[in-house]
PDB file of C-alpha atoms and ligand atoms in Angstrom:
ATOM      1  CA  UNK A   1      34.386  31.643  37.260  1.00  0.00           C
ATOM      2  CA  UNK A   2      32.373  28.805  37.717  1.00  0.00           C
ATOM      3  CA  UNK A   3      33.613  25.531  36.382  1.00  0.00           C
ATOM      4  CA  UNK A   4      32.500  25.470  33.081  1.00  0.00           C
ATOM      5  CA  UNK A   5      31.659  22.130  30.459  1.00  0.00           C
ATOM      6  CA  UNK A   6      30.441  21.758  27.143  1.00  0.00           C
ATOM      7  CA  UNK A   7      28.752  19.049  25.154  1.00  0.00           C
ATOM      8  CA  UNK A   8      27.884  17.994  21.370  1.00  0.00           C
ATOM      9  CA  UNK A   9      24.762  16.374  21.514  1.00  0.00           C
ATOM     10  CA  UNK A  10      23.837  13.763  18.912  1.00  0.00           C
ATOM     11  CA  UNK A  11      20.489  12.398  20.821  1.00  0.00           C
ATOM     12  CA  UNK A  12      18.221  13.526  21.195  1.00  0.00           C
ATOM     13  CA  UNK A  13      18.331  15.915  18.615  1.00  0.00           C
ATOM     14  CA  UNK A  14      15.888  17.094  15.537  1.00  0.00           C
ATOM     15  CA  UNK A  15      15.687  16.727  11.827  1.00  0.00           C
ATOM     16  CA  UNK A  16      14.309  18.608   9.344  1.00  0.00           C
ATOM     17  CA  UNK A  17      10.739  17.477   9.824  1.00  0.00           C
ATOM     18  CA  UNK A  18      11.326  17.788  13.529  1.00  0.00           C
ATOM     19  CA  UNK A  19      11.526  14.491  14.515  1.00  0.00           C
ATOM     20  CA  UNK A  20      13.415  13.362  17.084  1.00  0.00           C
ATOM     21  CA  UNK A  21      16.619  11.502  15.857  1.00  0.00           C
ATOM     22  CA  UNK A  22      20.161  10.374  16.394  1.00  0.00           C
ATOM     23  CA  UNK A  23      22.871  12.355  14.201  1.00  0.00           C
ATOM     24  CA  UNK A  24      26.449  11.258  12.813  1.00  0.00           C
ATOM     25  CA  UNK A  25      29.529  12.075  14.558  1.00  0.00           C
ATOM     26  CA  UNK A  26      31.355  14.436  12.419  1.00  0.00           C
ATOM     27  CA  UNK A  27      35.210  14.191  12.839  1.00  0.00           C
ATOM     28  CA  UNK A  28      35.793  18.173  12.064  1.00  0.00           C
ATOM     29  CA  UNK A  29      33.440  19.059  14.997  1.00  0.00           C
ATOM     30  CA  UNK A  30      35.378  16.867  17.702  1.00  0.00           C
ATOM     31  CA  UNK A  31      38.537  18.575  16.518  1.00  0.00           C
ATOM     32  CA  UNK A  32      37.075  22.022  16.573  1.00  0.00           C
ATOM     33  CA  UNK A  33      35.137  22.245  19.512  1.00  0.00           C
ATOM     34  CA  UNK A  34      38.216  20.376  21.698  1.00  0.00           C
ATOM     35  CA  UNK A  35      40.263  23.249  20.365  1.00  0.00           C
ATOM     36  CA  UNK A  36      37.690  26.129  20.952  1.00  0.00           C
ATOM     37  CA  UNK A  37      37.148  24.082  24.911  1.00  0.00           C
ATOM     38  CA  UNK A  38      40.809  23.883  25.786  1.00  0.00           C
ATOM     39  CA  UNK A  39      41.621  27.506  24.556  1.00  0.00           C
ATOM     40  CA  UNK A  40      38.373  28.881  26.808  1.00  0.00           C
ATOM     41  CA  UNK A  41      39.533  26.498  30.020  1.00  0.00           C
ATOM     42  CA  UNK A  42      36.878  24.186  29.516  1.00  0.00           C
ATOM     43  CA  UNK A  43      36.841  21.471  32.253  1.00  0.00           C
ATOM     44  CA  UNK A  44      35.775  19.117  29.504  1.00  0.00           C
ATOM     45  CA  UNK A  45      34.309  18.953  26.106  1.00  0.00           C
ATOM     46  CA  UNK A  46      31.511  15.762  25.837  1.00  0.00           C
ATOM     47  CA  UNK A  47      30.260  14.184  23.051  1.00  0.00           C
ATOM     48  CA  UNK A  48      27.116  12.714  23.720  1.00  0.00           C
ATOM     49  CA  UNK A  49      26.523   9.732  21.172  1.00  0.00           C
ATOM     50  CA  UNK A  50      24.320   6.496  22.298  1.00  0.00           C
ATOM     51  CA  UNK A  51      25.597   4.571  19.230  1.00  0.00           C
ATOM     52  CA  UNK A  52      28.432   2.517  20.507  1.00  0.00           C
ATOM     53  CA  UNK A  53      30.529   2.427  16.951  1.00  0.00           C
ATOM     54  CA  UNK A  54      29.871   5.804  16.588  1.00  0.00           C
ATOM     55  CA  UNK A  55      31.618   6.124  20.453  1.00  0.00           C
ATOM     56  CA  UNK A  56      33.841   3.735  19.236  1.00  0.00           C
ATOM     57  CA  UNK A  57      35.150   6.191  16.293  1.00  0.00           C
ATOM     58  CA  UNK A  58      35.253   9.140  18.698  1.00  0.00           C
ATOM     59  CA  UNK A  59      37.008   7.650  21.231  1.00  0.00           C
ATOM     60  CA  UNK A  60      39.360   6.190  17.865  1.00  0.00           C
ATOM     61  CA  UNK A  61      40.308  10.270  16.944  1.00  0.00           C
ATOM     62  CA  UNK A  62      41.252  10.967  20.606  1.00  0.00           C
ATOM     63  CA  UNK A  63      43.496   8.067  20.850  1.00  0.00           C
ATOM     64  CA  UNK A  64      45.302   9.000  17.400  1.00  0.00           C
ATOM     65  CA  UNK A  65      45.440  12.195  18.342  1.00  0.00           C
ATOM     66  CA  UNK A  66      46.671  11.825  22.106  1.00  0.00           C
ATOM     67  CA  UNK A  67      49.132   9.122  21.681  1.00  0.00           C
ATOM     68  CA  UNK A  68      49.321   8.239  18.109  1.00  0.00           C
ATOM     69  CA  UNK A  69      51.367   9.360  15.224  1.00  0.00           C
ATOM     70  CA  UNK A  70      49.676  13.171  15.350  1.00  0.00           C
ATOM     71  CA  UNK A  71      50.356  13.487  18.900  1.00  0.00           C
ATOM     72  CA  UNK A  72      53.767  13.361  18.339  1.00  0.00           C
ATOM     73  CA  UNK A  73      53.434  15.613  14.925  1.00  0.00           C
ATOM     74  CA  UNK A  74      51.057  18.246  16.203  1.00  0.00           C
ATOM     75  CA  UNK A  75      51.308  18.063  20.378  1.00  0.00           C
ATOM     76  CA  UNK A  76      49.414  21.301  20.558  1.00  0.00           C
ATOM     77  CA  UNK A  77      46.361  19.060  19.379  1.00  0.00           C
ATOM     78  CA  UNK A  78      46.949  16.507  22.210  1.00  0.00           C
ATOM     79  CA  UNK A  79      45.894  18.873  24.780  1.00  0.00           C
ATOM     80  CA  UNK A  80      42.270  19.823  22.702  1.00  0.00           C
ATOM     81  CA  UNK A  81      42.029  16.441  22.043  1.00  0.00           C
ATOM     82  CA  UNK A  82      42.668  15.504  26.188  1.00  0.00           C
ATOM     83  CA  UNK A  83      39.243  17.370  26.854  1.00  0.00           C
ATOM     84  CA  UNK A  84      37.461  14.777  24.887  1.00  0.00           C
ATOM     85  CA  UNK A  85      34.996  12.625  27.080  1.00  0.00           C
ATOM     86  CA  UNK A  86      32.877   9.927  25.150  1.00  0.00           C
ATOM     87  CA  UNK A  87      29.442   9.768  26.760  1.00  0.00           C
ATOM     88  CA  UNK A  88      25.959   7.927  25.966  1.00  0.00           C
ATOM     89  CA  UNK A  89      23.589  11.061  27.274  1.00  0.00           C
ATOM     90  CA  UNK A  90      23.098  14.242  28.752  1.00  0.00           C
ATOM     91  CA  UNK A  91      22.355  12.473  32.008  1.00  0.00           C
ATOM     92  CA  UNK A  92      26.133  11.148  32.013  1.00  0.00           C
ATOM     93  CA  UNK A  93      27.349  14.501  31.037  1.00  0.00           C
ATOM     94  CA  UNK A  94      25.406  15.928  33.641  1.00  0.00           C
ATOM     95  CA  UNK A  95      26.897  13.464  36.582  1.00  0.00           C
ATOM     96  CA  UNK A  96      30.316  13.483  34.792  1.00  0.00           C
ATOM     97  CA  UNK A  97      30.088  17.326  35.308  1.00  0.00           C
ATOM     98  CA  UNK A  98      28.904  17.755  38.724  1.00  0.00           C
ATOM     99  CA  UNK A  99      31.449  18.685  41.406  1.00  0.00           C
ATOM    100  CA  UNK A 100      30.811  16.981  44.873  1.00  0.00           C
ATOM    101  CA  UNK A 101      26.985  17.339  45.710  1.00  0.00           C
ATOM    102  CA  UNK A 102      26.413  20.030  43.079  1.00  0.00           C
ATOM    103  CA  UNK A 103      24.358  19.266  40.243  1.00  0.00           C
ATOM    104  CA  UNK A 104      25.987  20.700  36.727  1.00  0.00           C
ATOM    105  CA  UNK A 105      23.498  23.387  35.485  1.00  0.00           C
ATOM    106  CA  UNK A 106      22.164  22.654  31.977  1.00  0.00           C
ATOM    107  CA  UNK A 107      22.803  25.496  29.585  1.00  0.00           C
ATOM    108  CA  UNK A 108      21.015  25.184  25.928  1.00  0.00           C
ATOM    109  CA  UNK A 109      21.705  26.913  22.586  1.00  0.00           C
ATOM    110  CA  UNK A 110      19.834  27.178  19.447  1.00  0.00           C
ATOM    111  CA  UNK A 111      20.159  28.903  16.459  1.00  0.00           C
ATOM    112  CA  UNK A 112      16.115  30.201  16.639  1.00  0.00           C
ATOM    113  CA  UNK A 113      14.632  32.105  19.097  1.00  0.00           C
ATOM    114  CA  UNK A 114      12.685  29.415  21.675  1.00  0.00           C
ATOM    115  CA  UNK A 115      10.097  30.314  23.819  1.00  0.00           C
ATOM    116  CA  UNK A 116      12.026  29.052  27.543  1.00  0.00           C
ATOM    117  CA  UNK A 117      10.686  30.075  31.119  1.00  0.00           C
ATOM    118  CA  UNK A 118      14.788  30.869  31.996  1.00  0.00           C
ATOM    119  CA  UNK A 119      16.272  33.068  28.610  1.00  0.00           C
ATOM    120  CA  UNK A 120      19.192  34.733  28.951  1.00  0.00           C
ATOM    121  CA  UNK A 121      21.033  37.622  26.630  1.00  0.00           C
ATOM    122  CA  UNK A 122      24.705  36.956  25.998  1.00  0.00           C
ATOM    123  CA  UNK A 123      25.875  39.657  28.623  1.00  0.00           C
ATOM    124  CA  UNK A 124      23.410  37.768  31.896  1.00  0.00           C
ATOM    125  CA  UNK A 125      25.252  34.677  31.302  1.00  0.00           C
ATOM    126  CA  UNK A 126      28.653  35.971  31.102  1.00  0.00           C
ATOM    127  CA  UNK A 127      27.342  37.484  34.699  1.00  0.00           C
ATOM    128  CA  UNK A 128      26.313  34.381  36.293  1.00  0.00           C
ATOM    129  CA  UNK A 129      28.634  32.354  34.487  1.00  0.00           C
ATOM    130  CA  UNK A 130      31.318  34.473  36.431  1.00  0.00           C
ATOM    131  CA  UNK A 131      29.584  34.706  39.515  1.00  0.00           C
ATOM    132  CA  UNK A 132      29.610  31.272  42.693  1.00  0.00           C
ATOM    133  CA  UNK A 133      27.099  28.495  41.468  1.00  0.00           C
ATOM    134  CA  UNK A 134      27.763  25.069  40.561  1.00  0.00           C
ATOM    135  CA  UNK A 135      29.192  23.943  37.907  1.00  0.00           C
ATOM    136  CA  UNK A 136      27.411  24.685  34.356  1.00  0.00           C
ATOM    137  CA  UNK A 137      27.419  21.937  31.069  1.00  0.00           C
ATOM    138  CA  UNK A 138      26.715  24.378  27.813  1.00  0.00           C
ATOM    139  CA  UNK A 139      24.796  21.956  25.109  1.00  0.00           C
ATOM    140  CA  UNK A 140      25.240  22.394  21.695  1.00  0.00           C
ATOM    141  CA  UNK A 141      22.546  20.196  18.988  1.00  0.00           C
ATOM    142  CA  UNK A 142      23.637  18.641  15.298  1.00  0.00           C
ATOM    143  CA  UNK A 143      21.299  17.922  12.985  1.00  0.00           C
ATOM    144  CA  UNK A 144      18.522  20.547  12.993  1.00  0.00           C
ATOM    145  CA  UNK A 145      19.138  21.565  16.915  1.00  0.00           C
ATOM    146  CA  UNK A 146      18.640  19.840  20.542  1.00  0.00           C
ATOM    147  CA  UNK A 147      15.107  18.383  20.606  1.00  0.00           C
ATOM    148  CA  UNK A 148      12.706  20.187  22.155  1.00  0.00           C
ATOM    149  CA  UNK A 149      12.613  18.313  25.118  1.00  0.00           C
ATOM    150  CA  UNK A 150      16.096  18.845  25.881  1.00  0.00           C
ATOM    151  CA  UNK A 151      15.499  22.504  25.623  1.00  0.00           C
ATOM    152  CA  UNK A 152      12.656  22.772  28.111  1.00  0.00           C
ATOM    153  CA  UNK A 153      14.304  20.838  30.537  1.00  0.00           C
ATOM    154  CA  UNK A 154      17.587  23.045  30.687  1.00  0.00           C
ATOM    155  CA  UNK A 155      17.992  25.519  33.372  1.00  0.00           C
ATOM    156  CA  UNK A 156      18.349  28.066  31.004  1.00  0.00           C
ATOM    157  CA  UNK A 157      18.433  28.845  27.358  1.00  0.00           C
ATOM    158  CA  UNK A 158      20.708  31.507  25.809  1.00  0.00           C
ATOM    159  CA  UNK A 159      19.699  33.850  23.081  1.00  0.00           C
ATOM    160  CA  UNK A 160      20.794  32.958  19.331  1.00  0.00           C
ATOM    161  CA  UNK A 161      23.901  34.643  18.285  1.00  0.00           C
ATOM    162  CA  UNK A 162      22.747  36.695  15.555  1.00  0.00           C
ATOM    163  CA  UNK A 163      24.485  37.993  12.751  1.00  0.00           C
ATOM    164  CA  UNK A 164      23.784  40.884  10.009  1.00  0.00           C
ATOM    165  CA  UNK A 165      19.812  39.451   8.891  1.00  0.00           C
ATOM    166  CA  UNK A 166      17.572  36.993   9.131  1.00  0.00           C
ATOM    167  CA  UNK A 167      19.787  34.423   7.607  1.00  0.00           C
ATOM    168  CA  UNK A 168      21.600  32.528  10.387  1.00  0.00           C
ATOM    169  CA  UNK A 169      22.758  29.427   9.977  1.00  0.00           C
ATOM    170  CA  UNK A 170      26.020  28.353  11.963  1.00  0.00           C
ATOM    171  CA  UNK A 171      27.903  25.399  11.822  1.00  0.00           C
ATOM    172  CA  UNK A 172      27.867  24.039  15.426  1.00  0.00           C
ATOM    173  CA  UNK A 173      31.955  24.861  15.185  1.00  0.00           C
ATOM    174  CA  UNK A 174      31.415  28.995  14.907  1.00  0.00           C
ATOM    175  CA  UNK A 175      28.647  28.544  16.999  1.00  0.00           C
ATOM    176  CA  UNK A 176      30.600  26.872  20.024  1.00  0.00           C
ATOM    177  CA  UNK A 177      33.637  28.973  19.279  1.00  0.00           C
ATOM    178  CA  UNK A 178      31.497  32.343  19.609  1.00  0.00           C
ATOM    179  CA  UNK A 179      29.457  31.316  22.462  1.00  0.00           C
ATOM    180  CA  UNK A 180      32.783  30.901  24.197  1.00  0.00           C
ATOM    181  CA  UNK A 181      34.152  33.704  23.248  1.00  0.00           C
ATOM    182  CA  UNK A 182      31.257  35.601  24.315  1.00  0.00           C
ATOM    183  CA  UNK A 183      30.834  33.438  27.840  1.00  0.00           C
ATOM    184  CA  UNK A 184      34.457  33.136  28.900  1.00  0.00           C
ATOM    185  CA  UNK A 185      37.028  35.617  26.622  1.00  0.00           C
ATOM    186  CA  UNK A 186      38.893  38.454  28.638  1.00  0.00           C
ATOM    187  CA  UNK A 187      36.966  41.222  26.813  1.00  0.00           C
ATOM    188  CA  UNK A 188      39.990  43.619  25.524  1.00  0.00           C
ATOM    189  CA  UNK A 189      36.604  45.824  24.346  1.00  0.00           C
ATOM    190  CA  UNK A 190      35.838  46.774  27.858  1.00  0.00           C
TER     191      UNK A 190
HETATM  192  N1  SAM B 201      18.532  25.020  13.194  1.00  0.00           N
HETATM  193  C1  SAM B 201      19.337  24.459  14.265  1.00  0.00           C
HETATM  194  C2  SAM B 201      18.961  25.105  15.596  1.00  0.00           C
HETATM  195  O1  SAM B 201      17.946  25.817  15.597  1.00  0.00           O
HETATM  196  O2  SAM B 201      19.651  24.948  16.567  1.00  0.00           O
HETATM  197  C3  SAM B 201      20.810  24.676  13.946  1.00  0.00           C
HETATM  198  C4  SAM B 201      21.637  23.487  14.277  1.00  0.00           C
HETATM  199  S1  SAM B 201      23.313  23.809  14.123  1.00  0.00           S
HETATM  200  C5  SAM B 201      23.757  22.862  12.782  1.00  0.00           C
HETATM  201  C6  SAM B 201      23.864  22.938  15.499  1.00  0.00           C
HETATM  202  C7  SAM B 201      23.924  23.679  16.798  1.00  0.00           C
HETATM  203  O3  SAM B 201      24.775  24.798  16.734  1.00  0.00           O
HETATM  204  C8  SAM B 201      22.628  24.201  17.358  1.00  0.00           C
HETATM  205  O4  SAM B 201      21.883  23.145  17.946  1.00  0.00           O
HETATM  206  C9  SAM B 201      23.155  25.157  18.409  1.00  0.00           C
HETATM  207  O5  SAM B 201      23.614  24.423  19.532  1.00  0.00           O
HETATM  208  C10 SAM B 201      24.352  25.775  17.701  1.00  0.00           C
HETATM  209  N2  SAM B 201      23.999  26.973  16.974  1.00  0.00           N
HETATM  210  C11 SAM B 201      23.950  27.106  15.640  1.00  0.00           C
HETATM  211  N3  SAM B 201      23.636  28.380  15.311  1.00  0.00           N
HETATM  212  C12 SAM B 201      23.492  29.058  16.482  1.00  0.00           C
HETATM  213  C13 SAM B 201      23.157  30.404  16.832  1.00  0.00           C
HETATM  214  N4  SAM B 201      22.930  31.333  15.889  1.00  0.00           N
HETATM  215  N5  SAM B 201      23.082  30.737  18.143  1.00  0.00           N
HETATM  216  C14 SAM B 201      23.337  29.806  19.099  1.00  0.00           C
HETATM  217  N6  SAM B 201      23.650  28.517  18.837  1.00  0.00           N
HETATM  218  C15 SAM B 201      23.729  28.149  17.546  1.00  0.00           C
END
């Protein structure tokens, strides 16, 4: 399988008028996503924040929970926790990510269908994912999704996971733990 990386993007990202903003780090989604990235073999989990106190505060939870007091209560966490890298953009993601001279490919989610000249259904990634290419870095938004900039300029877009309806709103946690799931898992259905 390729080498594969995600991200949590706080900028560029949207709000609900669709304006490009900056979104708050939110401590249950480093935890959650470093758990859902160690369990799939992540390479590493970033969290893409310009704000340097809000970098700050992430790289505050790793420490705690890779050498402070909850490392030594919960060491299962310290490994999540290890995947944590604290980055200002995509672009330092995207170096971080890249394995000699191979460019990471830029993978984008979003809850909505997007119109994207490179969508692919949940089964062609798995395929390519598992196939030789470089290395890929899966985004995930905040707020109200990865701005619409970010999305055009990814390599590809996967479909929304849908559910039962219409209604589909899932926290970036589920979302990241499905898409996983769905990218990486040994598939005891086949
Ligand atoms: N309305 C936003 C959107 O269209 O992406 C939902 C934002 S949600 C709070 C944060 C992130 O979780 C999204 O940017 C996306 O990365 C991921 N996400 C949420 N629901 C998803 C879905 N159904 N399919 C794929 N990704 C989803």
């Amino acid at each position: 399988m390729r080498l594969l990386s995600i991200a949590l993007v706080h900028h560029p990202v949207k709000d609900a008028r669709g304006e490009t903003v900056t979104s708050t780090l939110t401590t249950m989604d480093v935890h959650d996503c470093a758990r859902s990235a160690r369990t799939f073999g992540c390479e590493a989990f970033y969290i893409v924040h310009p704000i340097p106190a809000q970098q700050a505060l992430a790289h505050r939870i790793v420490e705690h929970w890779t050498h402070g007091s909850s490392a030594k209560r919960i060491p299962d966490r310290k490994e999540a926790l290890a995947t944590v890298r604290v980055v200002a953009s995509i672009e330092e993601a995207r170096a971080a990510s890249a394995r000699g001279s191979e460019a990471a490919e830029v993978w984008v989610t979003a809850a909505r269908s997007l119109s994207h000249a490179r969508t692919m259904d949940w089964a062609v990634a798995r395929s390519a994912l598992h196939a030789d290419g470089p290395p890929v870095l899966l985004l995930f938004g905040t707020s109200w999704g990865l701005s619409d900039d970010v999305v055009a300029s990814a390599s590809v877009l996967l479909e929304p996971i849908r559910g039962a309806g219409p209604w589909n709103h899932l926290s970036v946690r589920a979302a990241c733990a499905i898409a996983l799931d769905r990218l990486v898992a040994v598939d005891s259905r086949r």
